[in-house]
Amino acid sequence: MKVNANNFVPAVKDNLQKDDVQEAVHYATKLAYNKRLGSMFEYGKEHGEGLRQQAAEAKRRALRNLPDLLEKAEANMQANGIEVLWAADADEANRMVVEIARQTEAELIVKSKSMATEEIGLNAYLEQNDITVVETDLGELIVQLDGDTPGHLVTPAVHKSKDSIRDLFVRELGMEPTDDAEEMTMAARRHLRKIFLNADMGISGGNFIIAETGTVCLVTNEGNARLTTVLPKVHVAIVGIEKLVDTVDDYATLTQVLPRSAIGQTMPVYTHMLNGPRRADETSGPEKVYVILLDNGRSRIYNTTYTEALACIRCGACLNACPVYRIASGHAYGWVYPGPIGAILTPLFTGLENAKPLPHASSLCGSCYEVCPVQINIPAMLLDLRRDLVKEGLSPQLWDWGMKGWALAFSKPGLFTAGGTAARLGTGLLGQNIPFAGAWTNSRDMPEFADKSFRQQWQERQKGSTDEQS
Amino acid sequence: MSSRDQILKKLREAPQPFTEVAPIPEQRHMVPLTDTSPEALRSLFVENAEKLLCVVQQPQDTEEAIEAILALIGTDKNVTAWDFAHIPLPGLPEALDNTGIAVAESNDASVRVGITGAATALAATGSLVMVNRAGQASYQSLLPEVHIAVLTPDQITTDLEDWMVEQRQQGLDRFRESSNTTIVSGPSRTGDIAMEIVMGAHGPAELHIILLPD
């Protein structure tokens, strides 16, 4: 997928003008945020925090032993009858899928929601190769029919109002106009059911791979992943190499903190554990299963100080908690992964020079860290990325001058005092028209400076107290 | 060098991360359970399944259970069903037969009602564990609009954590023998249109659990 993250600020300004997007995203994120709180702490804060600790440990232990676990998972998946392929980058993964589709003689592919396939731009690649691929998650279908891209990790059509979905379904699915969400959903069900029954191949991502059993794990509420993995004769799961977990016990923890963190749900309706193709005595399931282990930059990130970002389980809790995401909404982040985790992943995956505004797209309020089920310290990493921006000369020139001036003033008390006096005088004279601060003062009031500086007040106070004592 | 070897080489060349992270001494369960007596598990399962919008019926005897199933089938002329050996309700095939209800091909997507058993049920979350095996296909709990699952009380266990421990005690091979295990927690649902909850997005819109007497 193309990166457009350097356009963050104009994109946010654009989104601020769209009242329906603002309203839809605000409503959805606040609802999910509150439901998560109730769900993670259903049995008390201490218990909930203990589970976060446990989930965080499980993911870090898996990352610590990642190369060994990958080999173990590969051997176990092969023993389960799964064909395991390794893709170094997006291009290799896409070519593998097309090759499998050719071997299968697949004309129609159904897909269950997967961020990894968004990352590699799989749909566009398949279309270029004259293979029809249909998104089957309702939110993803809405986004695909509208020629759009997902606006959220968990609820891809979060930015679409009900009215716009109605118009889309009337236009694309021939639905009778209705304002009823249930009737709209049923129109999509009928449309997709026909497609499911005719599909030759299914594609999914994977939330986890259990190394000790060679099991690919998925979650959905709608049942589309179950139809995708059960009905077509061939299934392909494209899974990032960081999705490994060691044991079935780790899996039991992680697959339960995921839905609670995502939308405050106890269990997703369908929690899938795929152990490969249909066995000789079974009557349902695919005849052939492929797992493509996708690197696409992950092994590079593994060898940086940002390894922790690979622990992400894509629950989207940090998006829902983030005051910046709530007004910026997903597309402004300019790539696959939006929100606070996206502000880290996009620079790491696509290069800092392609995502310069993102490390600054945060007030560092810390909400994202507080809600993360695997305790990724997002604010600390954003700060580190800001430092990298400066080190690599990617920060704006004005920022550099400002910082140099600041450093100089701090090292010379006389300059520091003079600067304070100038600021008090200057703001008094200029009011709201501060040079270079227009972006700030256009939407906010410039606070008035105190009449006397702290140093002046302190000196006077010290003098006063000595007077009293004497 | 193959992509596989390159990826593994790059990972092994990196300094090993998170070496300082301490192991967790005792694994917590997501849902702490104090009373795990059969009676407590049974009532907790029913409570949680109903929270997920399952309809749970607890008939007094097998006759009443069969009546409940026939009422759900209504005037339909056919259903899909697991092999009756795996549905713990003796007399069901005969009752269907006597009422003129045929059992269709398991993957017939035009049939409205599917009848299954379950491998196990999880009290902590109100879930059914569906293990794909011979005579126990995935279709019947997936394609129809109405899914009826017949369950005996002794099939109710505590939670996913304990079920996984049980799988390990069996050597994990039994778990891996099945191509697909799905934990079903309520009827199919979506919230993708304006966060409004709608049932039956892809899978069954209704999940009826017939919980038999002891």
XYZ file of C-alpha atoms in Angstrom:
684
model
C 0.000 0.000 0.000
C 1.210 3.529 -0.848
C 2.403 5.715 2.022
C 0.923 9.166 2.409
C 1.810 9.908 6.014
C 3.682 13.165 5.355
C 0.332 14.660 4.470
C -0.914 14.146 8.045
C -1.608 17.770 8.990
C -3.598 18.773 5.870
C -5.455 15.456 6.068
C -6.477 16.112 9.673
C -7.621 19.619 8.733
C -9.737 18.032 6.005
C -11.253 15.526 8.390
C -12.106 18.267 10.863
C -14.464 19.684 8.227
C -16.354 16.396 7.873
C -18.991 16.450 10.582
C -20.315 12.960 9.829
C -16.829 11.417 10.074
C -16.094 13.314 13.296
C -19.360 12.166 14.819
C -19.049 8.528 13.732
C -15.451 8.153 14.924
C -16.105 9.934 18.228
C -19.102 7.767 18.985
C -17.400 4.478 18.065
C -14.099 5.149 19.846
C -15.709 6.366 23.058
C -18.070 3.402 23.132
C -15.248 0.906 22.593
C -13.027 2.701 25.118
C -15.654 2.523 27.851
C -16.589 -1.064 27.071
C -12.944 -2.068 27.269
C -12.611 -0.504 30.721
C -15.595 -2.449 32.041
C -14.437 -5.670 30.441
C -10.720 -5.701 31.303
C -11.476 -4.731 34.902
C -14.608 -6.855 35.246
C -12.904 -8.758 38.066
C -11.092 -5.789 39.575
C -8.284 -3.524 38.480
C -5.552 -5.635 40.052
C -6.733 -8.750 38.189
C -7.016 -6.873 34.901
C -3.554 -5.402 35.274
C -2.226 -8.849 36.144
C -3.623 -10.160 32.889
C -1.980 -7.345 30.942
C 1.288 -8.264 32.617
C 0.763 -11.913 31.678
C -0.110 -11.095 28.067
C 2.872 -8.739 27.816
C 5.205 -11.434 29.143
C 3.856 -14.050 26.736
C 4.458 -11.834 23.699
C 7.912 -10.720 24.862
C 8.956 -14.299 25.608
C 7.839 -15.258 22.101
C 9.813 -12.383 20.566
C 12.874 -13.273 22.646
C 12.929 -16.739 21.096
C 11.470 -15.727 17.738
C 13.863 -17.514 15.359
C 13.616 -20.780 17.329
C 9.843 -20.494 17.617
C 9.521 -19.904 13.873
C 11.399 -23.105 13.168
C 9.329 -24.978 15.732
C 6.070 -23.586 14.302
C 7.175 -24.453 10.785
C 7.927 -28.061 11.720
C 4.626 -28.437 13.588
C 2.580 -26.842 10.827
C 4.226 -29.142 8.293
C 3.445 -32.123 10.515
C -0.182 -30.903 10.518
C -0.195 -31.025 6.712
C 0.192 -27.287 6.133
C 2.504 -26.062 3.378
C 4.690 -23.316 4.897
C 6.131 -20.555 2.703
C 8.352 -17.635 3.729
C 8.033 -14.226 2.091
C 10.801 -11.658 2.561
C 8.684 -8.766 1.321
C 5.296 -7.699 -0.033
C 6.218 -8.527 -3.605
C 7.269 -12.081 -2.810
C 4.121 -12.706 -0.744
C 1.869 -11.354 -3.503
C 3.587 -13.487 -6.130
C 3.157 -16.570 -3.939
C -0.576 -15.969 -3.608
C -1.016 -15.522 -7.349
C 1.019 -18.680 -7.976
C -1.221 -20.654 -5.580
C -4.308 -19.159 -7.235
C -2.981 -20.273 -10.663
C -2.286 -23.801 -9.420
C -5.780 -23.907 -7.898
C -7.254 -22.421 -11.076
C -9.020 -19.998 -8.766
C -11.187 -17.325 -10.365
C -13.002 -16.164 -7.278
C -11.307 -15.623 -3.925
C -12.986 -14.765 -0.646
C -11.040 -12.931 1.979
C -11.424 -12.593 5.704
C -10.196 -9.308 7.184
C -6.420 -9.128 7.447
C -4.165 -6.157 8.093
C -1.116 -8.033 6.725
C -2.790 -8.300 3.325
C -3.608 -4.572 3.446
C 0.064 -3.997 4.187
C 1.219 -5.853 1.084
C -1.543 -4.459 -1.167
C -2.734 -7.949 -2.035
C -6.175 -7.038 -3.381
C -4.785 -4.631 -5.967
C -2.152 -7.183 -7.005
C -4.749 -9.925 -7.480
C -6.976 -7.599 -9.521
C -3.979 -6.762 -11.735
C -3.679 -10.491 -12.346
C -7.366 -10.774 -13.278
C -8.309 -12.612 -10.110
C -11.460 -11.432 -8.361
C -11.118 -11.080 -4.608
C -14.047 -10.212 -2.363
C -13.758 -8.889 1.207
C -16.242 -10.720 3.431
C -16.040 -8.868 6.730
C -18.991 -6.471 6.576
C -16.864 -3.429 7.375
C -14.210 -4.461 4.849
C -16.894 -5.109 2.216
C -18.262 -1.585 2.726
C -14.761 -0.172 2.364
C -14.012 -2.303 -0.727
C -17.316 -1.497 -2.485
C -16.627 2.195 -1.910
C -13.070 1.978 -3.290
C -11.859 3.105 0.136
C -9.348 1.746 2.677
C -9.984 0.730 6.320
C -10.180 3.546 8.879
C -9.621 1.389 11.957
C -7.851 -1.869 12.807
C -10.932 -3.604 14.185
C -13.891 -1.682 12.772
C -12.746 -0.773 9.241
C -15.882 1.193 8.305
C -15.852 3.231 11.512
C -15.726 6.453 9.505
C -18.806 5.614 7.403
C -22.159 6.958 8.465
C -25.248 4.780 8.212
C -26.643 7.017 5.474
C -23.533 6.665 3.337
C -23.626 2.846 3.738
C -27.303 2.790 2.723
C -26.544 4.778 -0.436
C -23.574 2.526 -1.189
C -25.630 -0.695 -0.847
C -28.474 0.725 -2.938
C -25.934 1.580 -5.645
C -23.686 -1.495 -5.487
C -25.916 -4.324 -4.220
C -29.274 -3.188 -5.598
C -30.666 -3.030 -2.061
C -34.102 -1.470 -1.513
C -33.487 1.831 0.320
C -33.723 1.369 4.098
C -32.438 3.023 7.260
C -32.437 -0.239 9.177
C -28.955 -1.602 9.991
C -30.359 -5.145 10.144
C -31.833 -4.964 6.634
C -28.542 -3.557 5.334
C -26.642 -6.404 7.012
C -29.006 -8.981 5.493
C -28.492 -7.481 2.029
C -24.744 -7.969 2.522
C -25.280 -11.519 3.852
C -27.280 -12.550 0.774
C -24.748 -10.944 -1.561
C -21.786 -12.611 0.147
C -23.359 -16.023 0.714
C -23.613 -16.597 -3.056
C -19.982 -15.587 -3.424
C -18.890 -17.886 -0.587
C -20.584 -20.888 -2.180
C -18.788 -20.270 -5.474
C -15.334 -19.325 -4.203
C -12.373 -21.573 -5.080
C -9.955 -20.139 -2.581
C -10.017 -18.408 0.797
C -7.472 -15.958 2.179
C -7.109 -14.863 5.786
C -4.535 -13.370 8.072
C -3.767 -14.833 11.461
C -4.051 -13.353 14.939
C -1.670 -15.906 16.420
C 0.286 -18.995 15.441
C 0.822 -21.445 18.291
C 4.350 -22.786 17.833
C 4.010 -25.932 19.945
C 1.002 -27.199 17.953
C 1.438 -25.518 14.546
C -2.011 -23.915 14.860
C -3.162 -20.786 13.010
C -5.624 -18.811 15.120
C -8.244 -16.316 14.008
C -11.138 -14.442 15.570
C -14.297 -13.018 14.033
C -17.785 -12.120 15.166
C -19.600 -12.465 11.887
C -18.509 -15.970 10.949
C -16.900 -14.883 7.707
C -13.537 -16.319 8.710
C -15.234 -19.649 9.388
C -16.885 -19.660 5.957
C -13.587 -18.540 4.403
C -11.595 -21.311 6.077
C -14.203 -24.091 5.710
C -15.869 -23.724 2.299
C -13.252 -23.148 -0.455
C -11.011 -26.048 -1.410
C -7.816 -24.096 -0.777
C -6.957 -21.807 2.111
C -4.052 -19.376 2.359
C -3.214 -17.617 5.630
C -0.778 -14.703 5.430
C 0.728 -14.114 8.846
C 3.449 -11.743 10.045
C 6.414 -13.532 11.625
C 5.814 -11.620 14.882
C 2.451 -13.345 15.448
C 4.006 -16.418 17.031
C 3.182 -17.515 20.549
C 4.934 -20.340 22.320
C 2.276 -22.436 24.030
C -1.461 -23.139 24.046
C -1.561 -21.520 27.505
C -0.099 -18.263 26.165
C -2.686 -18.447 23.427
C -5.530 -18.862 25.937
C -4.477 -15.641 27.672
C -3.861 -13.605 24.537
C -6.953 -14.629 22.621
C -9.052 -13.490 25.592
C -7.368 -10.139 26.292
C -7.719 -9.337 22.577
C -11.541 -9.002 22.335
C -11.835 -7.451 25.801
C -9.291 -4.785 24.825
C -10.717 -4.289 21.349
C -14.418 -3.779 22.027
C -15.021 -4.985 25.565
C -16.225 -8.389 24.442
C -15.760 -11.491 26.614
C -15.121 -13.810 23.674
C -15.406 -13.178 19.953
C -18.322 -15.160 18.510
C -15.913 -17.370 16.558
C -12.471 -18.241 17.897
C -10.742 -20.444 15.317
C -7.853 -22.833 15.688
C -6.810 -24.187 12.302
C -4.630 -27.257 12.273
C -4.417 -27.748 8.538
C -6.347 -29.354 5.707
C -9.374 -31.640 6.037
C -8.340 -35.008 7.490
C -9.061 -38.243 5.620
C -12.141 -39.013 7.728
C -13.488 -35.458 7.928
C -16.196 -34.106 5.631
C -15.612 -30.339 5.867
C -12.605 -28.090 5.495
C -10.160 -27.193 2.719
C -8.152 -29.834 0.855
C -5.013 -27.745 0.951
C -3.760 -25.137 3.426
C -0.839 -22.750 2.939
C 0.686 -20.444 5.511
C 2.814 -17.583 4.217
C 5.111 -16.274 6.951
C 5.584 -12.606 6.100
C 8.667 -10.602 7.014
C 8.278 -7.339 5.036
C 10.489 -5.328 7.396
C 9.796 -7.147 10.643
C 13.254 -8.734 10.929
C 14.763 -5.269 10.407
C 12.589 -3.757 13.166
C 13.570 -6.732 15.363
C 17.156 -5.466 15.243
C 16.341 -1.930 16.465
C 15.444 -0.418 19.831
C 11.804 -0.599 18.695
C 11.399 -4.398 18.918
C 8.572 -3.921 21.411
C 6.357 -2.572 18.611
C 6.298 -6.145 17.249
C 4.374 -7.285 20.338
C 1.227 -5.541 19.046
C -1.809 -7.830 18.738
C -3.810 -5.289 16.673
C -6.670 -4.862 19.139
C -7.034 -1.168 18.331
C -7.446 -0.140 21.995
C -4.798 2.586 21.585
C -6.768 4.086 18.696
C -9.939 4.251 20.741
C -8.097 5.824 23.682
C -6.211 8.426 21.660
C -7.511 12.022 21.629
C -5.558 12.632 18.425
C -6.969 9.588 16.576
C -10.479 10.602 17.620
C -10.263 13.808 15.608
C -7.684 12.794 12.991
C -9.423 9.470 12.142
C -7.636 6.598 10.425
C -6.881 7.797 6.918
C -4.885 10.831 8.014
C -2.132 8.496 9.247
C -1.486 7.721 5.605
C -0.846 3.969 5.704
C -2.268 0.645 6.909
C -1.925 1.061 10.659
C -3.487 4.201 12.129
C -3.542 5.694 15.614
C -0.747 5.632 18.189
C 0.584 2.210 17.180
C 0.427 3.336 13.549
C 2.445 6.427 14.427
C 5.207 3.978 15.388
C 4.692 1.201 12.841
C 4.419 3.462 9.787
C 7.827 5.139 10.279
C 9.393 1.788 11.205
C 7.957 -0.097 8.226
C 8.082 2.595 5.555
C 10.977 4.813 6.734
C 11.013 7.843 9.008
C 11.396 10.207 6.032
C 8.014 9.004 4.737
C 6.215 9.574 8.027
C 7.775 12.701 9.531
C 4.639 14.152 11.180
C 3.547 10.913 12.863
C 5.895 10.861 15.887
C 4.448 14.307 16.679
C 0.836 13.161 16.219
C 0.471 12.664 19.942
C 0.123 14.788 23.042
C 2.029 12.058 24.943
C -0.901 11.834 27.337
C -0.116 8.163 27.877
C -3.621 6.742 27.331
C -2.366 4.408 24.632
C 0.164 2.826 27.001
C -2.419 2.535 29.743
C -4.866 0.549 27.597
C -2.384 -1.593 25.649
C -3.034 -5.256 26.556
C 0.628 -6.111 25.969
C 2.011 -2.973 27.641
C 3.749 -1.423 24.642
C 5.247 1.855 25.826
C 4.017 3.855 22.855
C 4.727 7.350 24.275
C 8.364 6.424 25.002
C 8.794 5.118 21.459
C 7.198 8.235 19.973
C 9.705 10.342 21.914
C 12.555 8.168 20.645
C 11.291 8.583 17.094
C 11.199 12.370 17.581
C 14.841 12.173 18.654
C 15.608 10.108 15.547
C 13.929 12.764 13.393
C 16.324 15.368 14.778
C 19.365 13.092 14.516
C 18.612 12.268 10.911
C 18.027 15.923 10.068
C 14.363 15.291 9.257
C 12.873 17.828 11.639
C 11.855 21.261 10.274
C 14.650 23.898 10.120
C 12.703 26.230 12.410
C 12.573 23.503 15.052
C 16.358 23.197 14.896
C 16.906 26.945 15.304
C 14.442 27.043 18.139
C 16.189 24.200 19.951
C 19.641 25.764 19.443
C 18.368 29.111 20.780
C 16.822 27.336 23.759
C 20.079 25.523 24.522
C 22.055 28.785 24.317
C 19.612 30.640 26.593
C 19.669 27.835 29.136
C 23.448 27.921 29.357
C 23.602 31.704 29.962
C 21.498 33.022 32.899
C 21.684 36.598 31.562
C 20.254 35.548 28.207
C 17.557 33.492 29.908
C 16.400 36.456 31.999
C 16.526 38.777 28.990
C 14.455 36.248 26.973
C 11.787 36.153 29.680
C 11.609 39.941 29.888
C 11.356 40.159 26.084
C 8.558 37.579 26.024
C 6.558 39.450 28.686
C 6.991 42.733 26.874
C 6.502 41.228 23.416
C 3.243 39.392 24.144
C 1.979 42.498 25.881
C 2.609 44.525 22.729
C 1.646 41.971 20.059
C -1.380 40.354 21.743
C -2.382 37.266 19.722
C -0.230 38.104 16.684
C 2.936 36.250 17.645
C 5.246 35.628 14.682
C 5.571 31.898 13.732
C 2.859 30.953 16.256
C -0.083 31.442 13.935
C -0.841 27.727 13.804
C -1.225 27.799 17.555
C -3.009 31.112 18.033
C -5.489 30.607 15.168
C -7.344 28.079 17.231
C -6.278 28.923 20.782
C -5.673 31.965 22.959
C -2.066 32.801 23.682
C -1.900 32.793 27.479
C -0.812 36.028 29.091
C 2.577 36.058 30.814
C 2.741 36.858 34.498
C 3.855 40.411 35.375
C 6.963 39.140 37.111
C 9.086 36.092 36.320
C 9.424 33.207 38.741
C 13.002 34.237 39.461
C 11.920 37.785 40.301
C 9.098 36.549 42.527
C 11.399 34.076 44.236
C 14.058 36.703 44.917
C 11.470 39.063 46.352
C 10.006 36.311 48.487
C 13.401 35.260 49.814
C 14.129 38.866 50.643
C 10.757 39.189 52.376
C 11.290 36.091 54.497
C 14.768 37.222 55.585
C 13.234 40.568 56.536
C 10.629 38.794 58.678
C 13.231 36.686 60.446
C 15.431 39.624 61.304
C 19.923 -17.948 0.152
C 16.200 -18.661 0.474
C 13.910 -16.053 2.052
C 13.436 -18.473 4.930
C 17.137 -18.671 5.696
C 17.614 -14.927 5.209
C 14.813 -14.085 7.637
C 16.107 -16.502 10.265
C 19.667 -15.246 9.795
C 18.626 -11.622 10.266
C 16.683 -12.487 13.405
C 19.617 -14.460 14.828
C 22.094 -11.663 14.071
C 20.054 -9.193 16.128
C 20.773 -8.902 19.848
C 18.292 -11.089 21.689
C 15.481 -8.829 22.955
C 13.626 -8.932 26.288
C 16.178 -11.112 28.077
C 15.361 -9.276 31.329
C 11.608 -9.934 31.280
C 10.727 -12.033 34.325
C 8.512 -15.083 33.919
C 5.011 -14.995 35.436
C 5.036 -17.293 38.494
C 1.391 -18.318 38.329
C -0.874 -18.046 35.298
C -4.105 -16.187 35.941
C -7.317 -17.259 34.305
C -9.194 -14.530 32.479
C -12.333 -15.270 34.482
C -11.606 -16.232 38.094
C -13.969 -18.996 39.229
C -14.441 -19.811 42.895
C -17.115 -22.519 42.764
C -16.410 -25.214 40.170
C -18.977 -27.749 41.327
C -21.054 -29.259 38.491
C -24.140 -27.337 39.663
C -22.270 -24.029 39.743
C -20.712 -24.602 36.319
C -24.083 -25.496 34.885
C -25.806 -22.371 36.117
C -22.840 -20.167 35.168
C -22.815 -21.624 31.666
C -26.521 -20.928 31.222
C -26.165 -17.391 32.551
C -23.232 -16.586 30.265
C -24.701 -18.243 27.170
C -27.857 -16.189 27.634
C -25.745 -13.047 27.949
C -24.365 -13.911 24.503
C -27.978 -14.038 23.257
C -28.117 -17.828 22.992
C -31.515 -19.333 23.814
C -30.940 -22.039 26.421
C -33.643 -24.616 27.079
C -33.388 -27.082 29.973
C -35.940 -29.837 29.338
C -36.899 -32.296 32.107
C -36.399 -35.397 29.950
C -35.443 -36.537 26.450
C -39.045 -36.436 25.290
C -39.364 -32.775 26.185
C -35.994 -32.111 24.513
C -37.190 -33.692 21.280
C -40.416 -31.679 21.433
C -38.413 -28.489 21.820
C -36.315 -29.343 18.764
C -39.369 -30.207 16.666
C -40.959 -26.901 17.672
C -37.869 -25.038 16.458
C -37.927 -26.932 13.139
C -41.597 -25.994 12.717
C -42.965 -26.787 9.302
C -39.592 -27.244 7.577
C -39.288 -30.463 5.619
C -35.587 -30.961 6.193
C -32.675 -30.167 8.483
C -28.939 -30.766 8.472
C -27.446 -32.722 11.351
C -24.271 -34.333 12.649
C -24.167 -38.111 12.697
C -26.698 -38.959 15.388
C -24.061 -40.960 17.273
C -22.514 -37.599 18.205
C -25.752 -35.900 19.281
C -26.464 -37.091 22.850
C -30.236 -37.376 22.407
C -31.539 -40.902 21.861
C -34.778 -41.074 19.880
C -34.050 -37.924 17.861
C -33.576 -39.621 14.449
C -36.772 -41.630 14.887
C -38.725 -38.532 15.967
C -37.534 -36.601 12.903
C -38.390 -39.554 10.712
C -41.883 -39.911 12.195
C -42.563 -36.200 11.670
C -41.490 -36.449 8.019
C -38.359 -34.353 8.450
C -35.493 -35.497 6.242
C -31.799 -35.006 6.963
C -30.277 -33.129 4.016
C -26.662 -33.163 2.802
C -24.522 -31.541 5.482
C -23.392 -28.703 3.191
C -26.845 -27.892 1.778
C -26.903 -24.113 2.273
C -30.632 -23.855 1.584
C -31.603 -25.642 4.812
C -32.776 -23.379 7.645
C -31.984 -25.505 10.716
C -28.786 -27.381 11.653
C -28.546 -29.772 14.622
C -25.270 -30.678 16.328
C -23.754 -31.738 19.603
C -20.601 -30.086 20.910
C -17.210 -31.339 22.077
C -17.372 -29.338 25.270
C -18.887 -26.201 26.752
C -17.087 -23.442 28.680
C -18.922 -22.100 31.713
C -16.762 -18.998 32.178
C -17.762 -17.575 28.818
C -20.914 -19.484 27.814
C -19.115 -20.926 24.766
C -19.409 -24.162 22.799
C -16.237 -25.876 21.594
C -16.862 -27.352 18.145
C -14.202 -29.807 17.015
C -14.310 -30.790 13.361
C -14.143 -34.607 13.186
C -15.662 -37.501 11.295
C -19.459 -37.192 11.522
C -19.080 -33.782 13.167
C -18.586 -31.380 10.271
C -18.438 -27.589 10.573
C -21.276 -26.973 8.089
C -24.271 -27.681 10.334
C -23.297 -25.054 12.893
C -22.285 -22.537 10.236
C -24.514 -22.487 7.149
C -28.101 -22.566 8.543
C -29.917 -19.561 9.999
C -30.771 -21.567 13.110
C -28.243 -23.696 14.958
C -29.460 -26.136 17.614
C -26.752 -27.618 19.847
C -27.581 -30.496 22.182
C -25.465 -30.657 25.318
C -25.238 -32.838 28.416
C -24.335 -31.230 31.773
C -21.172 -33.331 32.143
C -19.821 -31.677 28.978
C -19.605 -28.325 30.747
C -16.097 -27.490 31.905
C -14.650 -24.355 33.463
C -12.855 -22.237 30.865
C -10.562 -22.070 27.845
C -7.425 -22.171 30.009
C -8.458 -25.466 31.616
C -9.599 -26.918 28.288
C -6.160 -26.178 26.897
C -4.513 -27.825 29.919
C -6.706 -30.859 29.289
C -5.548 -30.933 25.661
C -1.948 -30.869 26.836
C -2.592 -33.721 29.253
C -3.814 -35.724 26.264
C -0.490 -34.951 24.563
C -1.877 -32.253 22.225
C -1.986 -34.823 19.427
C -5.706 -35.381 19.816
C -6.217 -31.594 19.452
C -4.033 -31.522 16.334
C -5.792 -34.497 14.790
C -8.755 -32.236 14.014
C -8.262 -29.790 11.157
C -10.409 -27.125 12.763
C -11.528 -26.325 16.290
C -13.860 -23.380 16.675
C -15.108 -21.934 19.931
C -18.582 -20.597 19.257
C -19.740 -17.880 21.649
C -23.277 -16.957 20.711
C -24.963 -16.388 17.356
C -23.139 -14.632 14.507
C -23.122 -10.875 14.999
C -21.757 -7.654 13.563
C -21.518 -4.034 14.638
C -19.931 -2.730 11.472
C -22.811 -0.449 10.520
C -22.771 2.512 12.933
C -21.808 0.159 15.816
C -25.387 -1.230 15.903
C -25.448 -4.892 16.883
C -27.123 -7.101 14.270
C -27.376 -10.890 14.556
C -26.791 -13.332 11.723
C -24.177 -11.461 9.710
C -22.803 -14.654 8.118
C -23.388 -17.567 10.437
C -26.563 -18.541 12.335
C -28.709 -15.666 13.596
C -30.115 -17.948 16.311
C -28.227 -20.345 18.552
C -30.431 -22.645 20.628
C -28.774 -24.768 23.273
C -30.710 -27.776 24.489
C -29.146 -28.585 27.856
C -30.295 -32.086 28.792
C -31.034 -33.217 32.352
C -28.344 -35.107 34.343
